[in-house]
Short mmCIF file of C-alpha atoms in Angstrom, two decimals:
data_model
loop_
_atom_site.label_atom_id
_atom_site.label_comp_id
_atom_site.label_asym_id
_atom_site.label_seq_id
_atom_site.Cartn_x
_atom_site.Cartn_y
_atom_site.Cartn_z
CA UNK A 1 -46.03 186.27 221.43
CA UNK A 2 -44.71 187.32 217.82
CA UNK A 3 -41.83 189.82 217.60
CA UNK A 4 -40.34 191.04 214.50
CA UNK A 5 -36.49 190.65 214.17
CA UNK A 6 -34.26 192.59 211.72
CA UNK A 7 -30.87 192.45 213.44
CA UNK A 8 -29.52 188.91 212.76
CA UNK A 9 -26.23 189.55 214.53
CA UNK A 10 -28.24 189.42 217.92
CA UNK A 11 -28.73 186.59 219.98
CA UNK A 12 -32.13 185.98 218.13
CA UNK A 13 -30.26 185.69 214.90
CA UNK A 14 -28.17 182.92 216.35
CA UNK A 15 -31.15 181.23 217.53
CA UNK A 16 -32.90 181.73 214.22
CA UNK A 17 -29.84 180.04 212.57
CA UNK A 18 -30.16 177.16 214.65
CA UNK A 19 -33.80 176.74 214.41
CA UNK A 20 -33.73 176.86 210.51
CA UNK A 21 -31.10 174.00 210.60
CA UNK A 22 -33.52 172.01 212.84
CA UNK A 23 -36.70 172.60 210.85
CA UNK A 24 -34.99 172.34 207.39
CA UNK A 25 -33.51 168.91 208.40
CA UNK A 26 -37.05 167.42 208.78
CA UNK A 27 -38.05 168.96 205.51
CA UNK A 28 -34.98 167.62 203.74
CA UNK A 29 -35.89 164.02 204.99
CA UNK A 30 -39.68 164.50 204.08
CA UNK A 31 -38.89 165.63 200.44
CA UNK A 32 -36.00 163.21 200.04
CA UNK A 33 -33.43 166.05 199.01
CA UNK A 34 -30.69 167.05 201.46
CA UNK A 35 -29.30 170.11 199.70
CA UNK A 36 -31.90 172.54 200.47
CA UNK A 37 -30.30 175.87 200.53
CA UNK A 38 -30.68 176.91 204.08
CA UNK A 39 -29.15 173.64 205.20
CA UNK A 40 -25.88 174.74 203.11
CA UNK A 41 -26.09 178.35 204.43
CA UNK A 42 -23.32 179.51 206.75
CA UNK A 43 -24.00 181.95 209.58
CA UNK A 44 -22.10 184.69 207.88
CA UNK A 45 -24.45 184.35 204.66
CA UNK A 46 -27.51 184.04 206.85
CA UNK A 47 -26.92 187.28 208.72
CA UNK A 48 -26.64 189.13 205.55
CA UNK A 49 -30.03 187.85 203.91
CA UNK A 50 -31.76 191.27 204.12
CA UNK A 51 -35.00 189.39 205.19
CA UNK A 52 -37.33 190.52 208.13
CA UNK A 53 -38.38 187.76 210.34
CA UNK A 54 -41.49 187.42 212.45
CA UNK A 55 -40.59 185.08 215.23
CA UNK A 56 -42.96 183.22 217.29
CA UNK A 57 -41.83 182.94 221.14
CA UNK A 58 -43.24 180.29 223.36
CA UNK A 59 -41.98 181.56 226.88
CA UNK A 60 -38.23 182.08 226.23
CA UNK A 61 -38.13 179.59 223.55
CA UNK A 62 -37.90 180.47 219.80
CA UNK A 63 -40.57 177.97 218.51
CA UNK A 64 -40.91 179.38 214.89
CA UNK A 65 -40.25 182.19 212.37
CA UNK A 66 -41.28 183.42 208.88
CA UNK A 67 -39.20 185.77 206.85
CA UNK A 68 -39.88 187.80 203.95
CA UNK A 69 -38.89 190.60 201.55
CA UNK A 70 -40.98 193.33 200.22
CA UNK A 71 -40.85 195.17 197.12
CA UNK A 72 -43.55 197.52 195.64
CA UNK A 73 -46.40 195.72 197.62
CA UNK A 74 -45.13 192.16 196.68
CA UNK A 75 -44.20 189.87 199.47
CA UNK A 76 -42.01 187.02 199.12
CA UNK A 77 -41.89 184.41 201.84
CA UNK A 78 -38.38 183.24 202.01
CA UNK A 79 -38.42 181.02 205.00
CA UNK A 80 -41.06 179.41 207.12
CA UNK A 81 -39.58 177.24 209.94
CA UNK A 82 -41.04 175.62 213.22
CA UNK A 83 -38.79 173.80 215.49
CA UNK A 84 -39.67 170.15 215.56
CA UNK A 85 -40.61 170.26 219.33
CA UNK A 86 -43.43 172.41 218.31
CA UNK A 87 -44.83 170.95 215.18
CA UNK A 88 -48.75 170.70 214.95
CA UNK A 89 -49.35 173.44 217.46
CA UNK A 90 -50.46 176.11 215.04
CA UNK A 91 -47.44 178.08 215.01
CA UNK A 92 -46.96 178.26 211.22
CA UNK A 93 -50.69 179.38 211.06
CA UNK A 94 -50.23 182.20 213.35
CA UNK A 95 -46.97 183.38 211.83
CA UNK A 96 -48.81 183.50 208.51
CA UNK A 97 -51.86 185.43 209.85
CA UNK A 98 -49.46 187.95 211.63
CA UNK A 99 -47.52 188.56 208.44
CA UNK A 100 -50.68 189.23 206.45
CA UNK A 101 -52.33 191.31 209.26
CA UNK A 102 -49.14 193.54 210.09
CA UNK A 103 -47.54 194.06 206.67
CA UNK A 104 -49.01 195.86 203.88
CA UNK A 105 -49.23 193.93 200.66
CA UNK A 106 -50.93 193.16 197.28
CA UNK A 107 -49.59 189.97 196.66
CA UNK A 108 -47.71 187.14 198.46
CA UNK A 109 -45.52 184.54 197.01
CA UNK A 110 -44.19 181.47 198.42
CA UNK A 111 -42.58 178.06 197.33
CA UNK A 112 -42.10 174.77 199.17
CA UNK A 113 -41.05 171.44 198.32
CA UNK A 114 -43.67 169.57 196.12
CA UNK A 115 -43.42 166.72 198.45
CA UNK A 116 -43.71 168.98 201.59
CA UNK A 117 -47.52 168.15 202.04
CA UNK A 118 -47.88 170.04 205.46
CA UNK A 119 -46.58 173.24 204.09
CA UNK A 120 -48.77 172.72 200.93
CA UNK A 121 -51.66 172.26 203.05
CA UNK A 122 -50.88 175.46 205.21
CA UNK A 123 -50.84 177.59 202.06
CA UNK A 124 -53.93 176.22 200.60
CA UNK A 125 -56.07 176.43 203.61
CA UNK A 126 -54.93 180.07 203.98
CA UNK A 127 -56.18 180.97 200.48
CA UNK A 128 -52.97 180.64 198.54
CA UNK A 129 -53.29 179.48 195.07
CA UNK A 130 -51.04 176.97 193.49
CA UNK A 131 -49.49 178.48 190.37
CA UNK A 132 -47.06 175.69 189.17
CA UNK A 133 -44.64 173.06 190.02
CA UNK A 134 -40.87 173.71 188.90
CA UNK A 135 -38.08 171.20 188.89
CA UNK A 136 -35.36 173.39 190.89
CA UNK A 137 -32.66 170.87 190.79
CA UNK A 138 -32.49 167.17 189.77
CA UNK A 139 -34.72 165.18 192.23
CA UNK A 140 -36.38 168.35 193.59
CA UNK A 141 -39.60 169.92 192.49
CA UNK A 142 -40.88 173.03 194.17
CA UNK A 143 -44.57 174.13 194.34
CA UNK A 144 -45.25 177.76 193.75
CA UNK A 145 -48.18 179.61 195.42
CA UNK A 146 -49.42 183.14 195.44
CA UNK A 147 -52.15 185.11 196.96
CA UNK A 148 -53.73 188.40 195.89
CA UNK A 149 -54.97 190.70 198.57
CA UNK A 150 -58.80 191.34 198.41
CA UNK A 151 -59.38 195.10 198.55
CA UNK A 152 -63.24 195.78 199.15
CA UNK A 153 -64.40 198.94 197.94
CA UNK A 154 -67.65 200.24 198.80
CA UNK A 155 -69.52 201.92 196.05
CA UNK A 156 -72.86 202.31 197.83
CA UNK A 157 -73.35 206.14 198.70
CA UNK A 158 -75.03 205.28 202.15
CA UNK A 159 -71.91 203.61 203.16
CA UNK A 160 -69.45 206.23 202.01
CA UNK A 161 -71.12 208.96 203.92
#
């Protein structure tokens, strides 16, 4: 089940905070960079992030989440986290699909560690285009991806009647 969460001062907010720490520890090891901002974030900072979260619940367990901000049809994916116990079960895919289906958007942007191959593969297989790699900090390069919404307009008179 996927559930939208906005109130981070709730029990879900506490669970999300713990979940992101577990997930980003794995990414930090994978990319060889321990100072990923969500790992340094306090709960006080986290609960004031102004992001909307879509959470993947497996029974009572919070298995994953994606967060985003939206401005003028532009979505920015801020966090994509899956608990290590639930890796490789399609949860990130399901969250990404839910975001694209249930939130109006014209363009989605996301960044991930250049060395985070599972995340890069996720975005590429879901139609995101690699825009550039940027050195975000010494020893940390991030890959930036974008996806434009495809609007199909039918100009055939028969289909417009």
